Each structure stands twice: as C-alpha cells, then as structure tokens.
PDB file of C-alpha atoms in Angstrom:
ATOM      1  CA  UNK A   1    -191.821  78.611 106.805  1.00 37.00           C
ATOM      2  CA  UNK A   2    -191.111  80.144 109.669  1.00 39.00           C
ATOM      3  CA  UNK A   3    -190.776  84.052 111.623  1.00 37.00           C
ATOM      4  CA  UNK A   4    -188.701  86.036 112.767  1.00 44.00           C
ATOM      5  CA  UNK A   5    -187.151  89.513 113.893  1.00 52.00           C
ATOM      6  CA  UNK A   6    -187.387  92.285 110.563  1.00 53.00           C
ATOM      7  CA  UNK A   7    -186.766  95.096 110.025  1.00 55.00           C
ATOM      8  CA  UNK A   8    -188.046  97.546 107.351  1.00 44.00           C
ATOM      9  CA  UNK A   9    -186.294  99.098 104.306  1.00 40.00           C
ATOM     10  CA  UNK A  10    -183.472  98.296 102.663  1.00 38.00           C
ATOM     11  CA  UNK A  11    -180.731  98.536  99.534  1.00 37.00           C
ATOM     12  CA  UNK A  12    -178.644  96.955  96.951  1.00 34.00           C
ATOM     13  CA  UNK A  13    -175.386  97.241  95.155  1.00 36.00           C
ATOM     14  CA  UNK A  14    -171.810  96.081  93.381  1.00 40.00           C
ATOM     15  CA  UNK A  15    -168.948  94.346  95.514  1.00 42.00           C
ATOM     16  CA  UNK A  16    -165.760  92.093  94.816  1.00 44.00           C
ATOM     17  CA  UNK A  17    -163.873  89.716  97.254  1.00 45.00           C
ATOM     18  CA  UNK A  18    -161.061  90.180  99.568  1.00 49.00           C
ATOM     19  CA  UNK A  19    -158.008  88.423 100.787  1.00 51.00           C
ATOM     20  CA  UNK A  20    -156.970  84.996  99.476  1.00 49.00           C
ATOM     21  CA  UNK A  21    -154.557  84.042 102.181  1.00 50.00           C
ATOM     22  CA  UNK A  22    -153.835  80.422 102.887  1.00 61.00           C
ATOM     23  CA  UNK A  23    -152.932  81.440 106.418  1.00 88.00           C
ATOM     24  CA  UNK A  24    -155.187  81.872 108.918  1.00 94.00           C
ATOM     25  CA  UNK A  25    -155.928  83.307 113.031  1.00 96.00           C
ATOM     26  CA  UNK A  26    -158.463  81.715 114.929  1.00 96.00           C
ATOM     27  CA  UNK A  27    -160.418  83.964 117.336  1.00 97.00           C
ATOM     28  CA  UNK A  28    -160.769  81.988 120.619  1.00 96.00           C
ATOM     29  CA  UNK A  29    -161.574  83.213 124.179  1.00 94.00           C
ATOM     30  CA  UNK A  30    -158.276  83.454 125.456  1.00 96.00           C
ATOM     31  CA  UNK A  31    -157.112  85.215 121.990  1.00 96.00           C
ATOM     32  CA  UNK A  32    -160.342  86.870 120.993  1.00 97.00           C
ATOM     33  CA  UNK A  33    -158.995  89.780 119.430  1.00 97.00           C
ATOM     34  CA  UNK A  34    -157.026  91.025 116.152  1.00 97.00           C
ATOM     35  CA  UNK A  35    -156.280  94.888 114.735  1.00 97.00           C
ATOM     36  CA  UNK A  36    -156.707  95.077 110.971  1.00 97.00           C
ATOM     37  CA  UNK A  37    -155.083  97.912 111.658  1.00 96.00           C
ATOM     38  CA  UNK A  38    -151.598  96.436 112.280  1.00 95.00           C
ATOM     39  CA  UNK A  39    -151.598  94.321 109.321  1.00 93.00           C
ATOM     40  CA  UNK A  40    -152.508  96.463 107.135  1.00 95.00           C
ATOM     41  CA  UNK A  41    -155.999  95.985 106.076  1.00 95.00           C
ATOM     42  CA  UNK A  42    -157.791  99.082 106.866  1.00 95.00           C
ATOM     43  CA  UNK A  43    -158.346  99.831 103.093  1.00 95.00           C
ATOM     44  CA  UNK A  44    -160.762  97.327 100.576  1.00 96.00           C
ATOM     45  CA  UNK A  45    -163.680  95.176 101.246  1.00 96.00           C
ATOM     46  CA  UNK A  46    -163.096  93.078 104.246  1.00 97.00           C
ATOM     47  CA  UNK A  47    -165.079  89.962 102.905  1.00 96.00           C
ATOM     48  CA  UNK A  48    -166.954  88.122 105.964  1.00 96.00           C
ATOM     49  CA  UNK A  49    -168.276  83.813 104.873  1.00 95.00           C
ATOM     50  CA  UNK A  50    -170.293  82.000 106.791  1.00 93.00           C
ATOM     51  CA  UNK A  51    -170.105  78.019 105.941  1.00 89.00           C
ATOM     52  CA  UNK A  52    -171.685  75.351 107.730  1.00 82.00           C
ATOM     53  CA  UNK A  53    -171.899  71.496 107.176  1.00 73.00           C
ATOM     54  CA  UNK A  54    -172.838  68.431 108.820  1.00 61.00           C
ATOM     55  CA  UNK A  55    -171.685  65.272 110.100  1.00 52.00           C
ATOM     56  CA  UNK A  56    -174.166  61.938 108.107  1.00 50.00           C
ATOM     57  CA  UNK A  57    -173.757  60.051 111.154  1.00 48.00           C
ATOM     58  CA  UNK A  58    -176.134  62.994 112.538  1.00 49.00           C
ATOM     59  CA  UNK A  59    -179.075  61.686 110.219  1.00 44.00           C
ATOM     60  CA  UNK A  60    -178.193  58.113 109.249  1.00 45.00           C
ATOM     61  CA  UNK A  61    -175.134  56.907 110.946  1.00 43.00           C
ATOM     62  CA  UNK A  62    -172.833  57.643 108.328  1.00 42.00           C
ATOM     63  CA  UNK A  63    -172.408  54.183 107.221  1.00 42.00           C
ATOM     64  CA  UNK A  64    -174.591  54.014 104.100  1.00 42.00           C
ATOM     65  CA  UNK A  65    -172.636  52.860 100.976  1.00 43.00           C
ATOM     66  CA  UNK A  66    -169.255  52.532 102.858  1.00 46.00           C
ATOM     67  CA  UNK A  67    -169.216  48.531 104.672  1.00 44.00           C
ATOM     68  CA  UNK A  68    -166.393  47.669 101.482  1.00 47.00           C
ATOM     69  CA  UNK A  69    -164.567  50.704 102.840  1.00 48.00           C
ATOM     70  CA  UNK A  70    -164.456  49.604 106.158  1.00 41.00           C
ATOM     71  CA  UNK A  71    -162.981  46.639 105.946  1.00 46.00           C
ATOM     72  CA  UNK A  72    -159.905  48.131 104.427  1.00 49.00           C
ATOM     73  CA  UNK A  73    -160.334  51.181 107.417  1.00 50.00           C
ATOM     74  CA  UNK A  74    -161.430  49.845 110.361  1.00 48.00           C
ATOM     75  CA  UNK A  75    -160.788  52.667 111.946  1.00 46.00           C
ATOM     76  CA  UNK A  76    -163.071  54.769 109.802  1.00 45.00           C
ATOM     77  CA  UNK A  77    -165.980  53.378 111.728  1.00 42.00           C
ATOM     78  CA  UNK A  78    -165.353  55.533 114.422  1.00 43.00           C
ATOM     79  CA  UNK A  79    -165.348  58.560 112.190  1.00 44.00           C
ATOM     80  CA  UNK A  80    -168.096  59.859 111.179  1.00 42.00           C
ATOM     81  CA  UNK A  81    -167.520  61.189 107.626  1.00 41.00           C
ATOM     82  CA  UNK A  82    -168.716  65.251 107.032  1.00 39.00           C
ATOM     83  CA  UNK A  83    -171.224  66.105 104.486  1.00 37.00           C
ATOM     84  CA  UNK A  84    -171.631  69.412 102.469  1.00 41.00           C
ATOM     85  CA  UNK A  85    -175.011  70.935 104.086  1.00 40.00           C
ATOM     86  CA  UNK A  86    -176.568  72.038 100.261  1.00 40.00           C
ATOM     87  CA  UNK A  87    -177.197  68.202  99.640  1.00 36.00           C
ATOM     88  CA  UNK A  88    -181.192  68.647 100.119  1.00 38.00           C
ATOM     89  CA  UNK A  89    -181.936  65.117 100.475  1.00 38.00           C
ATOM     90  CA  UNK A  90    -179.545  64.486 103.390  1.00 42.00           C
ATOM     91  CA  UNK A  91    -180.458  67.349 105.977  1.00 47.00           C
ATOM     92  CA  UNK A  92    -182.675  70.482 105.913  1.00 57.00           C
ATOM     93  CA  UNK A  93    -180.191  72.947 107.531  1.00 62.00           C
ATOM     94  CA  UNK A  94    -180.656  77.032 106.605  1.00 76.00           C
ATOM     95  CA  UNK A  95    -178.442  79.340 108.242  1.00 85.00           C
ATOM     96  CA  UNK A  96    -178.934  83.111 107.776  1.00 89.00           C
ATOM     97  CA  UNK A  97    -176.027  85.792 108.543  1.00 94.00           C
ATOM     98  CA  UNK A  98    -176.505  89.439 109.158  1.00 96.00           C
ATOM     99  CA  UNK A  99    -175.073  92.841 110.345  1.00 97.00           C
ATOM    100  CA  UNK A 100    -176.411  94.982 112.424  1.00 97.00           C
ATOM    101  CA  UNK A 101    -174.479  98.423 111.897  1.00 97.00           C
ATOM    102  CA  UNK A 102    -174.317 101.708 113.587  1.00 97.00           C
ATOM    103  CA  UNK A 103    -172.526 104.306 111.453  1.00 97.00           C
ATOM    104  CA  UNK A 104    -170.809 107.828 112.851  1.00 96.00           C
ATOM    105  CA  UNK A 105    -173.542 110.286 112.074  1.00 96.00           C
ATOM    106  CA  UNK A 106    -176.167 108.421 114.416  1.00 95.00           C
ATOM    107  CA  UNK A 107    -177.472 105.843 111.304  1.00 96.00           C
ATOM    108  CA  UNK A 108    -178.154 102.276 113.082  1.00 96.00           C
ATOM    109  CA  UNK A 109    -179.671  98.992 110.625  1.00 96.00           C
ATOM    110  CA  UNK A 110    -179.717  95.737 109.634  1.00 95.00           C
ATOM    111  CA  UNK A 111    -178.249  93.930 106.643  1.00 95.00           C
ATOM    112  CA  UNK A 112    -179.890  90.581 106.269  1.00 91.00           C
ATOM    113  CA  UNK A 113    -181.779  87.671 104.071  1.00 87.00           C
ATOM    114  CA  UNK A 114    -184.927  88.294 106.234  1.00 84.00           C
ATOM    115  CA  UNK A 115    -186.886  91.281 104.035  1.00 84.00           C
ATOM    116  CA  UNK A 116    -184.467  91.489 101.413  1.00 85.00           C
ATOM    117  CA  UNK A 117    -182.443  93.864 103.358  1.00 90.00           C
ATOM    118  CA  UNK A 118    -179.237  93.159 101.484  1.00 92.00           C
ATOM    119  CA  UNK A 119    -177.280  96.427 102.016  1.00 95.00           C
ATOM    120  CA  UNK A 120    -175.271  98.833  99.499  1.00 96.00           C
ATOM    121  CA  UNK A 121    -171.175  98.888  99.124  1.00 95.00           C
ATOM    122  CA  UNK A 122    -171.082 101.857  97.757  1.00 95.00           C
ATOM    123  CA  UNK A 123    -173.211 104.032 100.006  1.00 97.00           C
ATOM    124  CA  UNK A 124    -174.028 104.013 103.477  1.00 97.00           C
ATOM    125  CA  UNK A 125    -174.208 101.262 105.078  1.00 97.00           C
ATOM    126  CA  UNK A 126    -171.203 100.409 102.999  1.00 98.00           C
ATOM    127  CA  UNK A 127    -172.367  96.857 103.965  1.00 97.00           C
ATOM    128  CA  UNK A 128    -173.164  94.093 101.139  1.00 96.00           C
ATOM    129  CA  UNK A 129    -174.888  90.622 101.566  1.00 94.00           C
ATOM    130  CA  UNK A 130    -174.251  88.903  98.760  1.00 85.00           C
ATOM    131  CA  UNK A 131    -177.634  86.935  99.566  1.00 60.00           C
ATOM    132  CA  UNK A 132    -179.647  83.876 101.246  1.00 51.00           C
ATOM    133  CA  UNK A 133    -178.122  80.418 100.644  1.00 49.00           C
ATOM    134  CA  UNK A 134    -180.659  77.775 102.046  1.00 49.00           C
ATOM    135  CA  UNK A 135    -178.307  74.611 102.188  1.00 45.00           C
ATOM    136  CA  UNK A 136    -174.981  75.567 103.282  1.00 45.00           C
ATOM    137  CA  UNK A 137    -173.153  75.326  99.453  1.00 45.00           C
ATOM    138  CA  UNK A 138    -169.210  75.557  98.982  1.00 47.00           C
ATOM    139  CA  UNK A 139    -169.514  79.333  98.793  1.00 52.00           C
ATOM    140  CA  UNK A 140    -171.748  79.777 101.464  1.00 66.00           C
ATOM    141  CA  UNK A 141    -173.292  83.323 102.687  1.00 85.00           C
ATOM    142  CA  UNK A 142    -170.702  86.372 102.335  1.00 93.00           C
ATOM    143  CA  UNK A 143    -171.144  89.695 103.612  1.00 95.00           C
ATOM    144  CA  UNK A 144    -168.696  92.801 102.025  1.00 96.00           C
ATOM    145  CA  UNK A 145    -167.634  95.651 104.562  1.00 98.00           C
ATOM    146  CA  UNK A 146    -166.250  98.379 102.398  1.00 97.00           C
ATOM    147  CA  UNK A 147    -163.448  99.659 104.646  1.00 97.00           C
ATOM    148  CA  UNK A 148    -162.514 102.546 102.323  1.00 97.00           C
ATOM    149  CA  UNK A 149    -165.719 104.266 104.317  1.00 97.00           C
ATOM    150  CA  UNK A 150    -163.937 102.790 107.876  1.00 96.00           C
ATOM    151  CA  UNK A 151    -164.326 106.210 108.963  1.00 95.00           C
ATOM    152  CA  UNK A 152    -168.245 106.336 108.697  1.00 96.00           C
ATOM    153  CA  UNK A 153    -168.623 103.318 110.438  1.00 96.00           C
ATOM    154  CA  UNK A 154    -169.042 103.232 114.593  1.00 96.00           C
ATOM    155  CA  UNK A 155    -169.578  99.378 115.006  1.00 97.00           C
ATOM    156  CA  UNK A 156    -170.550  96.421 113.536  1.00 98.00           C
ATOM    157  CA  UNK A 157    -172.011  93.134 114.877  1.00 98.00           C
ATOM    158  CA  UNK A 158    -172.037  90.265 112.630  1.00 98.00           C
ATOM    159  CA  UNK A 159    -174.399  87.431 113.945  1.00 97.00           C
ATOM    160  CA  UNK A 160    -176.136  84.256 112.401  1.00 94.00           C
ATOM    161  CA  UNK A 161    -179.369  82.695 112.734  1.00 90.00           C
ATOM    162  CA  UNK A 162    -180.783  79.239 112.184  1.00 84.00           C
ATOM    163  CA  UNK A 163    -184.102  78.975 110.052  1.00 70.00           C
ATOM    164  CA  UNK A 164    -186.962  77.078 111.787  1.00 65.00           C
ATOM    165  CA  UNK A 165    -187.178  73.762 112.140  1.00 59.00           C
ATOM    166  CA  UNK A 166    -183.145  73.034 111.807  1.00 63.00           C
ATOM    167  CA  UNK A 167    -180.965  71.363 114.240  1.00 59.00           C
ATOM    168  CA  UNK A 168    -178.949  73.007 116.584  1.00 71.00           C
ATOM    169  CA  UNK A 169    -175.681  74.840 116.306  1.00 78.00           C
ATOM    170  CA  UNK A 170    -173.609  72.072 117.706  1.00 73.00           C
ATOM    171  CA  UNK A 171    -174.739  69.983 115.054  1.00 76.00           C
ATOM    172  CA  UNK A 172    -174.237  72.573 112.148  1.00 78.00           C
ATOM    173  CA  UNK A 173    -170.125  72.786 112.529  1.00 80.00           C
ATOM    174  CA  UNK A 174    -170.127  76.473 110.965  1.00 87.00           C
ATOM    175  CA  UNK A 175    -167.632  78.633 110.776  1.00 92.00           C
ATOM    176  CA  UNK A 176    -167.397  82.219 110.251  1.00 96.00           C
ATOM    177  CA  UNK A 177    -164.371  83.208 108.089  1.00 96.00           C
ATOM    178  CA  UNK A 178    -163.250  87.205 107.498  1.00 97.00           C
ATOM    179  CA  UNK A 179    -160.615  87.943 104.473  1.00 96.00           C
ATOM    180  CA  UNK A 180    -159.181  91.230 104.920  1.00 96.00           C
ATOM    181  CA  UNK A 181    -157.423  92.757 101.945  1.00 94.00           C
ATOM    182  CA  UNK A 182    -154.445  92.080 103.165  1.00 94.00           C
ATOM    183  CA  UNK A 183    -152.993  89.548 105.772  1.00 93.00           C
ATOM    184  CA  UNK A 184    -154.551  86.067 106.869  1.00 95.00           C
ATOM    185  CA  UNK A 185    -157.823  85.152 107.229  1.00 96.00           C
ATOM    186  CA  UNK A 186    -159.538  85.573 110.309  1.00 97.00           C
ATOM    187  CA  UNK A 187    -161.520  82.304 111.283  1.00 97.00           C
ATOM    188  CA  UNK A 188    -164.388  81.981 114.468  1.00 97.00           C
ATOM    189  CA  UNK A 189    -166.104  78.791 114.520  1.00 93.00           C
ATOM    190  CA  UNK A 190    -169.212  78.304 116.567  1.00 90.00           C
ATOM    191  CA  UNK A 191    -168.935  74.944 117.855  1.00 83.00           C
ATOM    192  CA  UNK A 192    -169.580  76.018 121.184  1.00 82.00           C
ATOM    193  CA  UNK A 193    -172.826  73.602 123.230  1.00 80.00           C
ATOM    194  CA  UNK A 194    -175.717  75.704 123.003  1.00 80.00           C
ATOM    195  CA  UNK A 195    -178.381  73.194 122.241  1.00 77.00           C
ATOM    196  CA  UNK A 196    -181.668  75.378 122.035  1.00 81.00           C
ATOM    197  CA  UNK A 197    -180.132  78.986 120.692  1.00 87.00           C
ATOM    198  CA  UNK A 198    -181.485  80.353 117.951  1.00 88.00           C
ATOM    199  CA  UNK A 199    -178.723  83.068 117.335  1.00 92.00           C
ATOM    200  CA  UNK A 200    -174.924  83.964 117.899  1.00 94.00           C
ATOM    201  CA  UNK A 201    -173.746  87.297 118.131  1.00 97.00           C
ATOM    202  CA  UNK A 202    -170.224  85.985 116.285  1.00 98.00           C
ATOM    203  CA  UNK A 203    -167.833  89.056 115.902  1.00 98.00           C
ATOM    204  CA  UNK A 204    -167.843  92.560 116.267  1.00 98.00           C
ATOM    205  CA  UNK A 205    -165.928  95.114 114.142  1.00 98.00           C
ATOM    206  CA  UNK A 206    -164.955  98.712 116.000  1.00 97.00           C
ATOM    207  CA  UNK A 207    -162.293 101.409 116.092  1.00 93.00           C
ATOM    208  CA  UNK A 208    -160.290 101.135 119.761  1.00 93.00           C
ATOM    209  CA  UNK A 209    -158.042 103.538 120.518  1.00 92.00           C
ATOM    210  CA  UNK A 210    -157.255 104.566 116.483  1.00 92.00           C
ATOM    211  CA  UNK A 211    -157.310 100.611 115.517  1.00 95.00           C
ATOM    212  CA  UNK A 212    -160.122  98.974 113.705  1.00 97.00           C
ATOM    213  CA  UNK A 213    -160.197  95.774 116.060  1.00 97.00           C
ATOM    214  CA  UNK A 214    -162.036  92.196 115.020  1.00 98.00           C
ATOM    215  CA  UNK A 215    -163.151  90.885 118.462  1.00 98.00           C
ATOM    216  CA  UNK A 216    -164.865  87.475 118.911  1.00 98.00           C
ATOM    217  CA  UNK A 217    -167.966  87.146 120.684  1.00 97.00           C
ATOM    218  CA  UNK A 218    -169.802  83.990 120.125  1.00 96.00           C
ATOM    219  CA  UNK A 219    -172.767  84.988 121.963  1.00 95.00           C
ATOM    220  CA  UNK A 220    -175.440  82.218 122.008  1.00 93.00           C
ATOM    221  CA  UNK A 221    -179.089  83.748 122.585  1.00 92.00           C
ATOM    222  CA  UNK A 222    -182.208  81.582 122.559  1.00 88.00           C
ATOM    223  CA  UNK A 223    -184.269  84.123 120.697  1.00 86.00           C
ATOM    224  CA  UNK A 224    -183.475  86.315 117.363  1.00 88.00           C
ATOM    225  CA  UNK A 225    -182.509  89.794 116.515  1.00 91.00           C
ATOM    226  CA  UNK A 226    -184.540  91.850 118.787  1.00 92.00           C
ATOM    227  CA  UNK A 227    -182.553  90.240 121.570  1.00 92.00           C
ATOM    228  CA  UNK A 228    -179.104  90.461 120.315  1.00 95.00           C
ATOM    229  CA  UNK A 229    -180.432  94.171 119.693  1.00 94.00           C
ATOM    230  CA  UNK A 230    -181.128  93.969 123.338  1.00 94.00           C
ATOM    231  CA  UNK A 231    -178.002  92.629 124.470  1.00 94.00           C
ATOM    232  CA  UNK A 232    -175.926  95.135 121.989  1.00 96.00           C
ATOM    233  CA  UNK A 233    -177.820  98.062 122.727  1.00 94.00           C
ATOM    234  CA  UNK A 234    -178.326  98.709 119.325  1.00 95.00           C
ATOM    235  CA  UNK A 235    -182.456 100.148 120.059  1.00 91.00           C
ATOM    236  CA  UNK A 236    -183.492  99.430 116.965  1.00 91.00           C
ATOM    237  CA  UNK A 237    -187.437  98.767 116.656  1.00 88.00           C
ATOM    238  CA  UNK A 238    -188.342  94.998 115.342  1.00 85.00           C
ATOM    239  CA  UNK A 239    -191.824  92.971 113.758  1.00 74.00           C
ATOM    240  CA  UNK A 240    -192.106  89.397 112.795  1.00 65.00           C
ATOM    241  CA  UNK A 241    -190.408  88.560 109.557  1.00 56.00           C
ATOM    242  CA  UNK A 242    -191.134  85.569 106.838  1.00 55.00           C
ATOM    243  CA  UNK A 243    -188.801  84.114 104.579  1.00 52.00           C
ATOM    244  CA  UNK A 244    -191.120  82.604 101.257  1.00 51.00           C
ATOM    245  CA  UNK A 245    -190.010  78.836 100.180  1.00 48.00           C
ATOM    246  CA  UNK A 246    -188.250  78.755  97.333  1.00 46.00           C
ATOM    247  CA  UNK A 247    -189.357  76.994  94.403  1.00 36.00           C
TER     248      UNK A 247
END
C-alpha cells in the first residue's frame, strides 16, 4: 500500500495494437526527436509499452542454481543474468505508466492505474490504458493514442511511476517502447542514475510546425504527478491516491 497523486473521474473503452516493426529508433539526448509525420504514421493507434525487468544479482547474486554452468562459462560469472520482473518471489517491483493530456478545445487529464482512470479510444481523450500490471510481465503496461483524432489533441506527456516500497529506476532496466502504425518502433529507455526519483516524465507527443513530433524527455522528479504537473504546466488540481492489493 502506498499514496499518491489522483485525480478524479475517469472512462473506458475498445482499442487494438499498432506497428509490428522489427526495426527500431532510440530516442537519446543528442537524437531526442522523431516526426510521425514523415514516416507516415499520423493515422491509427500509436501503441505506447512500458516493460521493465531486473538483474538476480540485484537480490541474490545471480548465482543460485547455475555453479555447473559456470564451469563450462567462466565468463558468465561476471554477468549477471536478467530476470522477468512478474516472477513474485524474486523481487517486488510495480511500475505504473500514465498520460497526462491536454486536448485543443481547452480539456486537460490524466490517464492512469491510480483511480481507475483508464481513458476512452473512441472519445475524447482518445487515450486508452490497457491497465495496471504489478510485476513487470512479457506484455507489460500499454497505453493506445488514437491518432485518427491527432487533430483534437494539443500535447501529450507520457510518464511512469514506481509503486512504494520498490527499488529505484536504475535498478528496474525499463524501457518505454512506441509502435506507430507504420514505420519502426520508437524505443526510450530510462536507465539514466536517478537513485531516489519517484517519476520520469519519458516522452512527449505534440504538433511542431504541422508535424506530430515524439520528443524524449526522461525527466527524473523525486516526487509524483503533481510535480511533473508542475514542471509541465499542465495546472491540473491533485489529492492523495491508493492503489488496493490485489488478491
């Protein structure tokens, strides 16, 4: 258990995937920009995944079950092997992503886990969470932009979140993957030191100059929402949230 930033309100709908491309840009400060625009995916659901796993040497030095396997690799000794996060046993790690959202006719929100505010595809926002995943699984948390509705939307700010008590993003390895329609995927991983931040601000979506344009941020705050809000400029008015423990 644990609180943070809500928000009140929120929606549901429908929403399908995106690109598939085995290619892929990564976003990094000296290239921290890309127009969907000029390849072509202004049109569809721009899916947006956020994975994250962990390295065992992190909890028990990796080397449980493997001293057979070394002496064949020596070398592997000196690397630690990486472990899906949704293996409850090994590591209690819950990452949240969300979206705040300001839309052309003035609307400004939230999509998130925290208070069920999971969005609508269809209708404004024309923003979909797909929902909470508490351990980092394969498929990880996805959020679905409906660009068909590009014009209604201003800006968007994806960020993530780590629950309470969880280590600390340079110990999570996550990445934040975007699959246009068309054209490679879009990849920003947060493996920047930030050992006490709570959040990341981790990509912002906006039309520049007639081109919707993916920009990295990787923003590391040590508090939640309410000062990304802050440092965005979104004015959006926050409470203390609670996420319930799943049975």
């Amino acid at each position: 258990m644990g609180f943070f930033d809500g928000l009140r309100g929120g929606r549901a709908a429908q929403f399908q995937s995106g690109s598939t491309s085995s290619s892929a840009i990564e976003l990094t400060r000296r290239h921290p920009t890309v127009s969907l625009t000029k390849q072509g995916a202004v049109t569809g659901n721009l899916r947006v995944n956020l994975s994250w796993r962990m390295r065992s040497s992190d909890f028990d030095g990796g080397r449980s079950g493997q001293s057979g396997q070394l002496f064949r690799h020596p070398f592997k000794l000196f690397k630690p092997d990486m472990v899906q996060a949704h293996t409850q046993g090994m590591v209690n790690v819950d990452l949240d992503m969300g979206c705040l959202y300001e839309l052309t006719d003035g609307t400004r929100g939230v999509v998130q886990p925290l208070g069920t505010l999971l969005g609508d595809l269809n209708d404004p926002p024309y923003i979909k969470l797909s929902g909470d995943d508490r351990f980092g699984s394969g498929s990880g948390e996805t959020l679905y932009i409906n660009l068909d509705h590009a014009e209604e939307i201003k800006r968007l700010l994806v960020f993530v979140y780590i629950y309470d008590q969880t280590p600390a993003f340079d110990r999570t390895h996550a990445m934040v993957t975007l699959y246009p329609s068309t054209g490679p995927r879009i990849e920003v991983p947060l493996d920047e030191r930030a050992p006490e931040a709570r959040s990341c601000a981790v990509v912002s979506l906006e039309t520049v100059k007639g081109e919707l344009i993916v920009r990295r941020e990787v923003r590391f705050v040590y508090g939640f929402q309410a000062e990304l809000d802050r440092l965005y400029g979104w004015g959006l008015q926050w409470g203390r949230g609670y996420k319930t423990t799943k049975s």
